[in-house]
PDB file of C-alpha atoms in Angstrom:
ATOM      1  CA  MET A   1      81.346  85.230  41.729  1.00 61.00           C
ATOM      2  CA  SER A   2      80.453  86.643  38.306  1.00 65.00           C
ATOM      3  CA  ASN A   3      77.370  85.572  36.376  1.00 62.00           C
ATOM      4  CA  ASN A   4      79.681  84.049  33.791  1.00 73.00           C
ATOM      5  CA  SER A   5      81.417  81.921  36.452  1.00 79.00           C
ATOM      6  CA  GLU A   6      78.104  80.713  37.803  1.00 84.00           C
ATOM      7  CA  GLU A   7      76.850  79.912  34.310  1.00 84.00           C
ATOM      8  CA  VAL A   8      79.907  77.788  33.544  1.00 85.00           C
ATOM      9  CA  LEU A   9      79.896  76.130  36.976  1.00 89.00           C
ATOM     10  CA  ASN A  10      76.283  75.092  36.439  1.00 91.00           C
ATOM     11  CA  LEU A  11      77.044  73.816  32.934  1.00 90.00           C
ATOM     12  CA  VAL A  12      80.026  71.822  34.190  1.00 92.00           C
ATOM     13  CA  ARG A  13      78.095  70.418  37.167  1.00 94.00           C
ATOM     14  CA  GLN A  14      75.183  69.333  34.971  1.00 95.00           C
ATOM     15  CA  GLY A  15      77.521  68.024  32.272  1.00 94.00           C
ATOM     16  CA  LEU A  16      79.467  65.970  34.821  1.00 96.00           C
ATOM     17  CA  VAL A  17      76.305  64.504  36.366  1.00 97.00           C
ATOM     18  CA  ASP A  18      74.776  63.672  32.973  1.00 97.00           C
ATOM     19  CA  SER A  19      77.983  62.275  31.512  1.00 96.00           C
ATOM     20  CA  THR A  20      78.739  60.093  34.566  1.00 97.00           C
ATOM     21  CA  GLY A  21      75.145  58.868  34.661  1.00 97.00           C
ATOM     22  CA  GLU A  22      75.225  58.027  30.958  1.00 96.00           C
ATOM     23  CA  CYS A  23      78.542  56.179  31.329  1.00 97.00           C
ATOM     24  CA  PHE A  24      77.357  54.010  34.234  1.00 97.00           C
ATOM     25  CA  SER A  25      74.017  53.352  32.586  1.00 97.00           C
ATOM     26  CA  ALA A  26      75.684  52.109  29.380  1.00 96.00           C
ATOM     27  CA  VAL A  27      78.612  50.208  30.893  1.00 96.00           C
ATOM     28  CA  PHE A  28      77.076  48.857  34.132  1.00 96.00           C
ATOM     29  CA  GLN A  29      73.335  49.173  33.443  1.00 94.00           C
ATOM     30  CA  THR A  30      72.972  50.987  36.750  1.00 95.00           C
ATOM     31  CA  SER A  31      71.737  54.374  37.893  1.00 95.00           C
ATOM     32  CA  LEU A  32      73.697  56.601  40.244  1.00 96.00           C
ATOM     33  CA  LYS A  33      72.677  58.933  43.031  1.00 95.00           C
ATOM     34  CA  ASN A  34      74.771  62.113  43.185  1.00 93.00           C
ATOM     35  CA  THR A  35      75.394  64.744  45.848  1.00 91.00           C
ATOM     36  CA  ASP A  36      77.461  67.921  46.048  1.00 88.00           C
ATOM     37  CA  ILE A  37      80.450  67.478  48.360  1.00 84.00           C
ATOM     38  CA  LEU A  38      83.008  69.827  49.861  1.00 75.00           C
ATOM     39  CA  GLU A  39      85.717  67.280  50.601  1.00 70.00           C
ATOM     40  CA  LYS A  40      86.578  64.072  48.789  1.00 63.00           C
ATOM     41  CA  ASN A  41      86.883  60.710  50.539  1.00 59.00           C
ATOM     42  CA  SER A  42      90.236  60.324  52.258  1.00 61.00           C
ATOM     43  CA  LYS A  43      90.513  56.586  52.614  1.00 64.00           C
ATOM     44  CA  ASN A  44      93.940  54.996  52.945  1.00 68.00           C
ATOM     45  CA  ASN A  45      94.028  53.129  49.658  1.00 70.00           C
ATOM     46  CA  GLN A  46      93.020  55.108  46.671  1.00 90.00           C
ATOM     47  CA  ILE A  47      93.169  55.332  42.920  1.00 94.00           C
ATOM     48  CA  ILE A  48      92.940  58.710  41.239  1.00 94.00           C
ATOM     49  CA  CYS A  49      92.355  58.945  37.478  1.00 94.00           C
ATOM     50  CA  SER A  50      92.710  62.312  35.779  1.00 94.00           C
ATOM     51  CA  ILE A  51      92.322  63.775  32.330  1.00 94.00           C
ATOM     52  CA  GLY A  52      93.453  67.259  31.471  1.00 93.00           C
ATOM     53  CA  PHE A  53      91.592  69.535  29.101  1.00 90.00           C
ATOM     54  CA  ALA A  54      92.462  72.779  27.366  1.00 87.00           C
ATOM     55  CA  GLY A  55      90.681  75.241  25.127  1.00 84.00           C
ATOM     56  CA  GLY A  56      87.706  77.456  25.991  1.00 80.00           C
ATOM     57  CA  ILE A  57      88.121  76.318  29.580  1.00 84.00           C
ATOM     58  CA  GLU A  58      91.250  74.731  31.030  1.00 87.00           C
ATOM     59  CA  GLY A  59      91.586  72.219  33.833  1.00 91.00           C
ATOM     60  CA  ASN A  60      91.098  68.562  34.597  1.00 93.00           C
ATOM     61  CA  VAL A  61      88.562  65.899  35.465  1.00 95.00           C
ATOM     62  CA  SER A  62      89.498  63.489  38.266  1.00 95.00           C
ATOM     63  CA  LEU A  63      87.799  60.396  39.652  1.00 95.00           C
ATOM     64  CA  VAL A  64      88.727  59.104  43.091  1.00 93.00           C
ATOM     65  CA  PHE A  65      88.056  55.443  43.908  1.00 93.00           C
ATOM     66  CA  SER A  66      88.896  53.189  46.813  1.00 93.00           C
ATOM     67  CA  ASN A  67      90.882  50.159  45.665  1.00 94.00           C
ATOM     68  CA  GLN A  68      87.864  47.994  46.492  1.00 95.00           C
ATOM     69  CA  THR A  69      85.501  50.050  44.328  1.00 96.00           C
ATOM     70  CA  ALA A  70      87.958  50.136  41.435  1.00 96.00           C
ATOM     71  CA  CYS A  71      88.331  46.334  41.543  1.00 97.00           C
ATOM     72  CA  LEU A  72      84.564  45.866  41.721  1.00 97.00           C
ATOM     73  CA  LEU A  73      83.901  48.162  38.757  1.00 97.00           C
ATOM     74  CA  VAL A  74      86.542  46.611  36.504  1.00 97.00           C
ATOM     75  CA  SER A  75      85.385  43.127  37.534  1.00 97.00           C
ATOM     76  CA  LYS A  76      81.956  44.096  36.219  1.00 96.00           C
ATOM     77  CA  MET A  77      83.443  45.606  33.033  1.00 96.00           C
ATOM     78  CA  LEU A  78      85.306  42.383  32.227  1.00 96.00           C
ATOM     79  CA  SER A  79      82.724  39.954  33.676  1.00 93.00           C
ATOM     80  CA  MET A  80      85.384  38.307  35.828  1.00 95.00           C
ATOM     81  CA  ASP A  81      86.418  38.486  39.466  1.00 96.00           C
ATOM     82  CA  ILE A  82      89.419  40.763  40.066  1.00 96.00           C
ATOM     83  CA  PRO A  83      90.178  40.755  43.810  1.00 95.00           C
ATOM     84  CA  GLU A  84      93.275  42.997  43.796  1.00 95.00           C
ATOM     85  CA  VAL A  85      94.434  46.104  41.991  1.00 95.00           C
ATOM     86  CA  SER A  86      96.133  45.072  38.757  1.00 95.00           C
ATOM     87  CA  SER A  87      97.141  46.726  35.491  1.00 95.00           C
ATOM     88  CA  ASP A  88      93.652  45.895  34.172  1.00 96.00           C
ATOM     89  CA  VAL A  89      92.060  47.740  37.110  1.00 96.00           C
ATOM     90  CA  LEU A  90      94.183  50.851  36.506  1.00 96.00           C
ATOM     91  CA  ASP A  91      93.484  50.674  32.780  1.00 96.00           C
ATOM     92  CA  GLY A  92      89.757  50.107  33.321  1.00 96.00           C
ATOM     93  CA  VAL A  93      89.194  53.062  35.640  1.00 96.00           C
ATOM     94  CA  GLY A  94      91.272  55.158  33.225  1.00 95.00           C
ATOM     95  CA  GLU A  95      88.795  54.236  30.522  1.00 96.00           C
ATOM     96  CA  LEU A  96      85.931  55.325  32.785  1.00 97.00           C
ATOM     97  CA  VAL A  97      87.414  58.793  33.294  1.00 96.00           C
ATOM     98  CA  ASN A  98      88.036  58.940  29.539  1.00 95.00           C
ATOM     99  CA  MET A  99      84.356  58.274  28.812  1.00 96.00           C
ATOM    100  CA  ILE A 100      83.154  60.712  31.470  1.00 96.00           C
ATOM    101  CA  ALA A 101      85.493  63.505  30.354  1.00 95.00           C
ATOM    102  CA  GLY A 102      84.563  62.839  26.727  1.00 93.00           C
ATOM    103  CA  GLY A 103      80.869  63.081  27.576  1.00 93.00           C
ATOM    104  CA  LEU A 104      81.481  66.315  29.474  1.00 92.00           C
ATOM    105  CA  LYS A 105      83.389  67.698  26.510  1.00 90.00           C
ATOM    106  CA  ASN A 106      80.625  66.778  24.064  1.00 88.00           C
ATOM    107  CA  ARG A 107      78.039  68.461  26.282  1.00 88.00           C
ATOM    108  CA  LEU A 108      80.016  71.661  26.790  1.00 86.00           C
ATOM    109  CA  THR A 109      80.830  71.929  23.110  1.00 79.00           C
ATOM    110  CA  THR A 110      77.101  71.898  22.433  1.00 66.00           C
ATOM    111  CA  SER A 111      76.818  74.703  24.976  1.00 65.00           C
ATOM    112  CA  ALA A 112      79.346  76.795  22.994  1.00 62.00           C
ATOM    113  CA  TYR A 113      82.351  76.026  25.214  1.00 73.00           C
ATOM    114  CA  ASN A 114      85.004  73.968  23.509  1.00 76.00           C
ATOM    115  CA  PHE A 115      88.055  72.043  24.699  1.00 83.00           C
ATOM    116  CA  GLU A 116      90.247  69.085  23.803  1.00 85.00           C
ATOM    117  CA  ILE A 117      91.072  66.322  26.275  1.00 87.00           C
ATOM    118  CA  SER A 118      94.337  64.511  26.986  1.00 88.00           C
ATOM    119  CA  ILE A 119      94.798  60.779  27.457  1.00 86.00           C
ATOM    120  CA  PRO A 120      94.141  59.604  31.063  1.00 90.00           C
ATOM    121  CA  THR A 121      96.659  59.304  33.883  1.00 91.00           C
ATOM    122  CA  THR A 122      96.022  56.928  36.784  1.00 92.00           C
ATOM    123  CA  ILE A 123      97.777  57.078  40.148  1.00 91.00           C
ATOM    124  CA  GLN A 124      97.532  54.507  42.920  1.00 90.00           C
ATOM    125  CA  GLY A 125      98.722  55.094  46.470  1.00 88.00           C
ATOM    126  CA  GLN A 126      97.906  55.725  50.102  1.00 84.00           C
ATOM    127  CA  GLU A 127      96.544  58.941  51.560  1.00 79.00           C
ATOM    128  CA  LEU A 128      96.765  60.729  48.230  1.00 80.00           C
ATOM    129  CA  GLU A 129      95.919  64.401  48.366  1.00 78.00           C
ATOM    130  CA  LEU A 130      94.217  66.062  45.420  1.00 78.00           C
ATOM    131  CA  THR A 131      94.619  69.838  45.438  1.00 77.00           C
ATOM    132  CA  THR A 132      93.655  72.468  42.912  1.00 77.00           C
ATOM    133  CA  LEU A 133      95.039  75.838  41.888  1.00 76.00           C
ATOM    134  CA  LYS A 134      93.960  78.651  44.171  1.00 76.00           C
ATOM    135  CA  ASP A 135      92.224  80.632  41.451  1.00 80.00           C
ATOM    136  CA  SER A 136      90.428  77.658  39.916  1.00 87.00           C
ATOM    137  CA  LEU A 137      86.734  76.896  40.048  1.00 90.00           C
ATOM    138  CA  LYS A 138      85.713  73.422  41.060  1.00 91.00           C
ATOM    139  CA  VAL A 139      82.774  71.082  40.949  1.00 93.00           C
ATOM    140  CA  MET A 140      82.829  68.106  43.329  1.00 93.00           C
ATOM    141  CA  GLN A 141      80.268  65.347  43.239  1.00 95.00           C
ATOM    142  CA  ARG A 142      79.900  62.028  45.033  1.00 95.00           C
ATOM    143  CA  PHE A 143      78.196  59.277  43.046  1.00 96.00           C
ATOM    144  CA  GLU A 144      76.844  56.180  44.721  1.00 95.00           C
ATOM    145  CA  THR A 145      74.827  53.026  44.392  1.00 96.00           C
ATOM    146  CA  ASN A 146      73.963  50.470  47.077  1.00 94.00           C
ATOM    147  CA  GLU A 147      77.257  48.719  46.307  1.00 94.00           C
ATOM    148  CA  TYR A 148      79.853  51.467  46.005  1.00 95.00           C
ATOM    149  CA  SER A 149      80.615  55.179  45.883  1.00 94.00           C
ATOM    150  CA  PHE A 150      83.269  57.333  44.271  1.00 94.00           C
ATOM    151  CA  ASP A 151      84.104  61.024  44.097  1.00 93.00           C
ATOM    152  CA  THR A 152      84.632  63.270  41.114  1.00 94.00           C
ATOM    153  CA  LEU A 153      86.334  66.624  40.820  1.00 94.00           C
ATOM    154  CA  VAL A 154      86.358  68.990  37.875  1.00 94.00           C
ATOM    155  CA  SER A 155      88.772  71.851  38.395  1.00 93.00           C
ATOM    156  CA  PHE A 156      89.051  74.615  35.825  1.00 90.00           C
ATOM    157  CA  ARG A 157      89.884  78.249  35.469  1.00 84.00           C
ATOM    158  CA  PHE A 158      89.090  81.438  33.638  1.00 69.00           C
ATOM    159  CA  PRO A 159      89.304  83.377  31.437  1.00 57.00           C
ATOM    160  CA  VAL A 160      86.644  81.396  29.682  1.00 50.00           C
ATOM    161  CA  LYS A 161      86.236  82.222  26.032  1.00 54.00           C
ATOM    162  CA  LYS A 162      83.067  81.145  24.330  1.00 54.00           C
ATOM    163  CA  LYS A 163      83.749  79.238  21.124  1.00 53.00           C
ATOM    164  CA  GLU A 164      82.259  81.862  18.829  1.00 53.00           C
ATOM    165  CA  ASP A 165      84.167  84.644  20.628  1.00 51.00           C
ATOM    166  CA  ARG A 166      87.493  82.921  20.050  1.00 48.00           C
ATOM    167  CA  PHE A 167      87.131  81.875  16.448  1.00 48.00           C
ATOM    168  CA  SER A 168      84.398  83.889  14.796  1.00 48.00           C
ATOM    169  CA  PRO A 169      85.594  86.415  12.215  1.00 46.00           C
ATOM    170  CA  ALA A 170      82.580  88.500  13.191  1.00 44.00           C
ATOM    171  CA  ALA A 171      83.755  88.884  16.791  1.00 43.00           C
ATOM    172  CA  SER A 172      84.401  92.329  18.206  1.00 43.00           C
ATOM    173  CA  THR A 173      87.725  93.940  17.346  1.00 42.00           C
ATOM    174  CA  THR A 174      87.900  96.386  20.230  1.00 45.00           C
ATOM    175  CA  PRO A 175      91.464  96.798  21.553  1.00 46.00           C
ATOM    176  CA  SER A 176      90.852  94.499  24.547  1.00 47.00           C
ATOM    177  CA  SER A 177      89.729  91.619  22.359  1.00 48.00           C
ATOM    178  CA  VAL A 178      92.297  91.976  19.600  1.00 46.00           C
ATOM    179  CA  ASP A 179      94.966  90.019  21.479  1.00 51.00           C
ATOM    180  CA  SER A 180      92.787  86.941  21.986  1.00 52.00           C
ATOM    181  CA  ASN A 181      90.983  86.731  18.648  1.00 50.00           C
ATOM    182  CA  PRO A 182      93.123  85.381  15.793  1.00 47.00           C
ATOM    183  CA  PHE A 183      90.863  86.876  13.132  1.00 40.00           C
ATOM    184  CA  ALA A 184      90.875  90.235  14.889  1.00 47.00           C
ATOM    185  CA  ARG A 185      94.695  90.152  14.961  1.00 43.00           C
ATOM    186  CA  LEU A 186      94.676  89.388  11.249  1.00 39.00           C
ATOM    187  CA  ASN A 187      92.324  92.330  10.662  1.00 43.00           C
ATOM    188  CA  ALA A 188      94.553  94.625  12.712  1.00 50.00           C
ATOM    189  CA  LEU A 189      97.679  93.586  10.797  1.00 47.00           C
ATOM    190  CA  MET A 190      95.949  94.125   7.478  1.00 42.00           C
ATOM    191  CA  ASN A 191      94.750  97.589   8.580  1.00 51.00           C
ATOM    192  CA  ASP A 192      98.257  98.505   9.813  1.00 55.00           C
ATOM    193  CA  SER A 193      99.686  97.704   6.407  1.00 49.00           C
ATOM    194  CA  GLY A 194      97.055  99.879   4.755  1.00 49.00           C
ATOM    195  CA  GLY A 195      95.198  96.907   3.374  1.00 46.00           C
ATOM    196  CA  SER A 196      97.559  96.856   0.408  1.00 42.00           C
ATOM    197  CA  ALA A 197      98.843  93.309   0.642  1.00 39.00           C
ATOM    198  CA  ALA A 198      99.871  91.921  -2.726  1.00 38.00           C
ATOM    199  CA  ALA A 199      97.424  89.482  -4.314  1.00 35.00           C
TER     200      ALA A 199
ATOM    201  CA  MET B   1      85.438  34.148   7.883  1.00 89.00           C
ATOM    202  CA  LYS B   2      86.905  37.670   7.972  1.00 93.00           C
ATOM    203  CA  LYS B   3      88.830  38.937  11.002  1.00 95.00           C
ATOM    204  CA  ILE B   4      88.027  41.976  13.145  1.00 97.00           C
ATOM    205  CA  LEU B   5      90.843  44.344  14.116  1.00 97.00           C
ATOM    206  CA  VAL B   6      90.172  46.211  17.381  1.00 98.00           C
ATOM    207  CA  VAL B   7      92.358  49.303  17.846  1.00 98.00           C
ATOM    208  CA  ASP B   8      92.219  50.985  21.270  1.00 97.00           C
ATOM    209  CA  ASP B   9      94.905  52.024  23.738  1.00 95.00           C
ATOM    210  CA  SER B  10      92.850  50.602  26.610  1.00 95.00           C
ATOM    211  CA  GLY B  11      93.281  46.847  26.916  1.00 96.00           C
ATOM    212  CA  VAL B  12      90.134  46.721  29.060  1.00 96.00           C
ATOM    213  CA  GLN B  13      88.114  48.471  26.348  1.00 97.00           C
ATOM    214  CA  ARG B  14      89.461  46.037  23.734  1.00 97.00           C
ATOM    215  CA  LYS B  15      88.449  43.093  25.937  1.00 97.00           C
ATOM    216  CA  MET B  16      84.984  44.590  26.478  1.00 96.00           C
ATOM    217  CA  ILE B  17      84.488  45.029  22.731  1.00 97.00           C
ATOM    218  CA  ILE B  18      85.629  41.458  22.044  1.00 97.00           C
ATOM    219  CA  GLN B  19      83.265  40.177  24.767  1.00 95.00           C
ATOM    220  CA  ILE B  20      80.377  42.007  23.091  1.00 94.00           C
ATOM    221  CA  ILE B  21      81.340  40.441  19.758  1.00 94.00           C
ATOM    222  CA  ARG B  22      81.440  36.953  21.329  1.00 93.00           C
ATOM    223  CA  LYS B  23      78.188  37.409  23.266  1.00 90.00           C
ATOM    224  CA  ALA B  24      76.530  38.515  20.033  1.00 89.00           C
ATOM    225  CA  GLY B  25      77.338  35.068  18.654  1.00 89.00           C
ATOM    226  CA  LEU B  26      79.919  36.357  16.187  1.00 88.00           C
ATOM    227  CA  ASN B  27      82.800  33.906  15.860  1.00 88.00           C
ATOM    228  CA  HIS B  28      85.137  36.099  13.836  1.00 93.00           C
ATOM    229  CA  GLU B  29      88.781  35.944  14.842  1.00 95.00           C
ATOM    230  CA  THR B  30      89.819  39.187  16.535  1.00 97.00           C
ATOM    231  CA  LEU B  31      93.141  41.013  16.342  1.00 97.00           C
ATOM    232  CA  GLU B  32      94.196  43.744  18.793  1.00 97.00           C
ATOM    233  CA  ALA B  33      96.315  46.880  18.497  1.00 97.00           C
ATOM    234  CA  GLY B  34      97.066  49.519  21.142  1.00 96.00           C
ATOM    235  CA  ASP B  35      97.645  52.422  18.743  1.00 95.00           C
ATOM    236  CA  GLY B  36      97.689  53.323  15.065  1.00 93.00           C
ATOM    237  CA  GLU B  37     101.288  52.240  14.531  1.00 93.00           C
ATOM    238  CA  GLN B  38     100.618  48.750  15.894  1.00 94.00           C
ATOM    239  CA  ALA B  39      97.465  48.607  13.816  1.00 94.00           C
ATOM    240  CA  ILE B  40      99.458  49.278  10.632  1.00 93.00           C
ATOM    241  CA  GLN B  41     101.780  46.357  11.431  1.00 92.00           C
ATOM    242  CA  ILE B  42      98.871  44.020  12.082  1.00 94.00           C
ATOM    243  CA  LEU B  43      96.966  45.184   9.025  1.00 93.00           C
ATOM    244  CA  ALA B  44     100.042  44.718   6.829  1.00 91.00           C
ATOM    245  CA  ALA B  45     100.256  41.079   7.904  1.00 92.00           C
ATOM    246  CA  ASN B  46      96.505  40.443   7.610  1.00 93.00           C
ATOM    247  CA  TYR B  47      95.295  42.840   4.913  1.00 90.00           C
ATOM    248  CA  ASN B  48      93.513  40.191   2.877  1.00 91.00           C
ATOM    249  CA  THR B  49      91.688  38.629   5.832  1.00 94.00           C
ATOM    250  CA  VAL B  50      90.575  41.649   7.892  1.00 95.00           C
ATOM    251  CA  GLY B  51      86.922  42.481   7.213  1.00 94.00           C
ATOM    252  CA  LEU B  52      86.313  45.186   9.803  1.00 96.00           C
ATOM    253  CA  VAL B  53      88.397  47.678  11.798  1.00 97.00           C
ATOM    254  CA  LEU B  54      87.018  49.095  15.052  1.00 97.00           C
ATOM    255  CA  CYS B  55      89.128  52.128  15.899  1.00 97.00           C
ATOM    256  CA  ASP B  56      89.424  54.480  18.869  1.00 96.00           C
ATOM    257  CA  TRP B  57      90.351  58.126  18.233  1.00 94.00           C
ATOM    258  CA  ASN B  58      92.553  59.326  21.109  1.00 91.00           C
ATOM    259  CA  MET B  59      95.605  57.075  21.306  1.00 92.00           C
ATOM    260  CA  PRO B  60      99.333  57.656  21.817  1.00 90.00           C
ATOM    261  CA  LYS B  61     101.917  57.450  19.005  1.00 90.00           C
ATOM    262  CA  MET B  62      99.402  57.515  16.146  1.00 92.00           C
ATOM    263  CA  ASN B  63      95.806  58.472  16.829  1.00 93.00           C
ATOM    264  CA  GLY B  64      92.766  56.934  15.190  1.00 95.00           C
ATOM    265  CA  LEU B  65      92.155  59.783  12.782  1.00 95.00           C
ATOM    266  CA  GLU B  66      95.707  59.600  11.420  1.00 95.00           C
ATOM    267  CA  PHE B  67      95.354  55.830  11.120  1.00 94.00           C
ATOM    268  CA  ILE B  68      92.042  55.782   9.227  1.00 95.00           C
ATOM    269  CA  SER B  69      93.219  58.641   7.034  1.00 93.00           C
ATOM    270  CA  GLY B  70      96.348  56.666   6.101  1.00 93.00           C
ATOM    271  CA  VAL B  71      94.367  53.470   5.514  1.00 93.00           C
ATOM    272  CA  ALA B  72      92.122  55.310   3.049  1.00 93.00           C
ATOM    273  CA  LYS B  73      95.168  56.146   0.905  1.00 91.00           C
ATOM    274  CA  VAL B  74      96.461  52.571   0.585  1.00 91.00           C
ATOM    275  CA  PRO B  75      94.568  50.784  -2.219  1.00 90.00           C
ATOM    276  CA  LEU B  76      94.968  47.275  -0.764  1.00 89.00           C
ATOM    277  CA  VAL B  77      93.222  48.218   2.512  1.00 91.00           C
ATOM    278  CA  ALA B  78      91.256  51.308   1.546  1.00 92.00           C
ATOM    279  CA  ASN B  79      88.034  49.349   1.105  1.00 91.00           C
ATOM    280  CA  ILE B  80      88.115  47.626   4.498  1.00 94.00           C
ATOM    281  CA  PRO B  81      85.148  48.995   6.470  1.00 95.00           C
ATOM    282  CA  VAL B  82      86.190  51.140   9.430  1.00 96.00           C
ATOM    283  CA  VAL B  83      84.000  51.938  12.435  1.00 97.00           C
ATOM    284  CA  MET B  84      85.166  54.601  14.871  1.00 97.00           C
ATOM    285  CA  VAL B  85      84.514  53.710  18.537  1.00 97.00           C
ATOM    286  CA  THR B  86      85.395  56.815  20.508  1.00 96.00           C
ATOM    287  CA  THR B  87      84.477  59.399  23.123  1.00 93.00           C
ATOM    288  CA  GLU B  88      84.755  62.067  20.400  1.00 91.00           C
ATOM    289  CA  GLY B  89      81.042  62.306  19.737  1.00 88.00           C
ATOM    290  CA  THR B  90      80.414  65.797  18.374  1.00 87.00           C
ATOM    291  CA  ALA B  91      79.014  66.343  14.868  1.00 88.00           C
ATOM    292  CA  GLU B  92      82.225  68.213  14.034  1.00 88.00           C
ATOM    293  CA  LYS B  93      84.399  65.200  14.936  1.00 92.00           C
ATOM    294  CA  ILE B  94      82.152  62.754  13.077  1.00 94.00           C
ATOM    295  CA  ALA B  95      82.397  64.930   9.966  1.00 94.00           C
ATOM    296  CA  GLN B  96      86.181  65.088  10.404  1.00 94.00           C
ATOM    297  CA  ALA B  97      86.382  61.279  10.547  1.00 95.00           C
ATOM    298  CA  LYS B  98      84.206  60.917   7.431  1.00 95.00           C
ATOM    299  CA  GLN B  99      86.442  63.328   5.612  1.00 94.00           C
ATOM    300  CA  ALA B 100      89.550  61.400   6.704  1.00 94.00           C
ATOM    301  CA  ASN B 101      88.175  58.093   5.422  1.00 93.00           C
ATOM    302  CA  PRO B 102      85.370  58.120   2.848  1.00 89.00           C
ATOM    303  CA  ASN B 103      84.782  54.402   3.549  1.00 85.00           C
ATOM    304  CA  LEU B 104      83.914  55.077   7.175  1.00 95.00           C
ATOM    305  CA  ALA B 105      81.189  52.522   7.736  1.00 95.00           C
ATOM    306  CA  GLY B 106      79.970  53.609  11.161  1.00 95.00           C
ATOM    307  CA  TYR B 107      80.537  55.695  14.254  1.00 96.00           C
ATOM    308  CA  VAL B 108      79.893  54.505  17.810  1.00 96.00           C
ATOM    309  CA  ALA B 109      80.259  57.048  20.599  1.00 95.00           C
ATOM    310  CA  LYS B 110      81.564  55.840  23.960  1.00 95.00           C
ATOM    311  CA  PRO B 111      80.014  54.964  26.303  1.00 95.00           C
ATOM    312  CA  PHE B 112      77.919  52.479  24.356  1.00 94.00           C
ATOM    313  CA  THR B 113      75.705  49.533  25.194  1.00 93.00           C
ATOM    314  CA  PRO B 114      76.360  46.110  23.628  1.00 93.00           C
ATOM    315  CA  ASP B 115      73.284  46.586  21.435  1.00 93.00           C
ATOM    316  CA  GLN B 116      74.520  49.953  20.150  1.00 94.00           C
ATOM    317  CA  LEU B 117      77.753  48.358  18.941  1.00 95.00           C
ATOM    318  CA  LYS B 118      76.088  45.219  17.617  1.00 94.00           C
ATOM    319  CA  VAL B 119      73.568  47.119  15.517  1.00 95.00           C
ATOM    320  CA  VAL B 120      76.422  48.884  13.709  1.00 95.00           C
ATOM    321  CA  ILE B 121      78.780  45.953  13.116  1.00 94.00           C
ATOM    322  CA  ASP B 122      76.263  43.165  12.364  1.00 93.00           C
ATOM    323  CA  PRO B 123      75.356  44.322   8.839  1.00 93.00           C
ATOM    324  CA  ILE B 124      78.988  45.105   7.991  1.00 93.00           C
ATOM    325  CA  LEU B 125      80.125  41.630   8.986  1.00 91.00           C
ATOM    326  CA  ALA B 126      77.192  40.014   7.209  1.00 88.00           C
ATOM    327  CA  LYS B 127      78.364  41.710   4.012  1.00 87.00           C
ATOM    328  CA  ALA B 128      82.083  41.032   4.615  1.00 79.00           C
ATOM    329  CA  GLY B 129      81.527  37.327   5.320  1.00 72.00           C
TER     330      GLY B 129
END
């Protein structure tokens, strides 16, 4: 794995942990314990919420809950008992993934990686399988309290372009970077035409 | 007493915001919209009684930025205070929202605690009546 891959993996892992911790602290006034995992929970009844992102890195953030955990969390969010999965439960866990992905985005933007997020999608079913593209990098974390646990997966892929590399007019204009830098392409076009564009 | 319009595509988030408003002892009537287009309809019918708009950013049909930008251009509603309540928390996005609506009265980044929301909306509502 390249140094660049490791750097981004570490940023994503830390961003995910911090963002999830911040979300649960604000919404549930609770702290979470997190661990690296290799496989997500494969319980029979599950809810998976995902948000896609695209830009400097491309991929998605997914949260995997048991039905019981999802009901418990949304019950706490709405201060009412919700014993079974309902439209409110699906909506509520969708809002959680929205806040976590948003927090991750804000943290990575500060770190010079930039992306935009989609609106969330929530799927409920039995024995759902979450797979990722073969060439993608992934960060998997399990978060837990004494009451519940849930799994998270961030899957993304290269090439990763740092924000300043993609948009800075000062970026290198070597042949290999011309294709990916809009300002470099503009420079190249202007040079090709002899720099004599009409005012 | 002025009404509060809560615009968010998540019904759960709207309910949570309204619960915070109630628990803070604020008895303002609340109106709900799931996107910018719905919010326009509701605002058109209540423009003289709405005293605060709490608006999410990422929503289907018409997002929050398009909505607050449009509101700023309509004289009858342009002066209604708008507070963005959104996961878009970067300085760049906050600046973008301020540019879209010069009357932007506040910005609350999700996730937020009840106190973080209350501290922003309390003074606005006190002024709006």
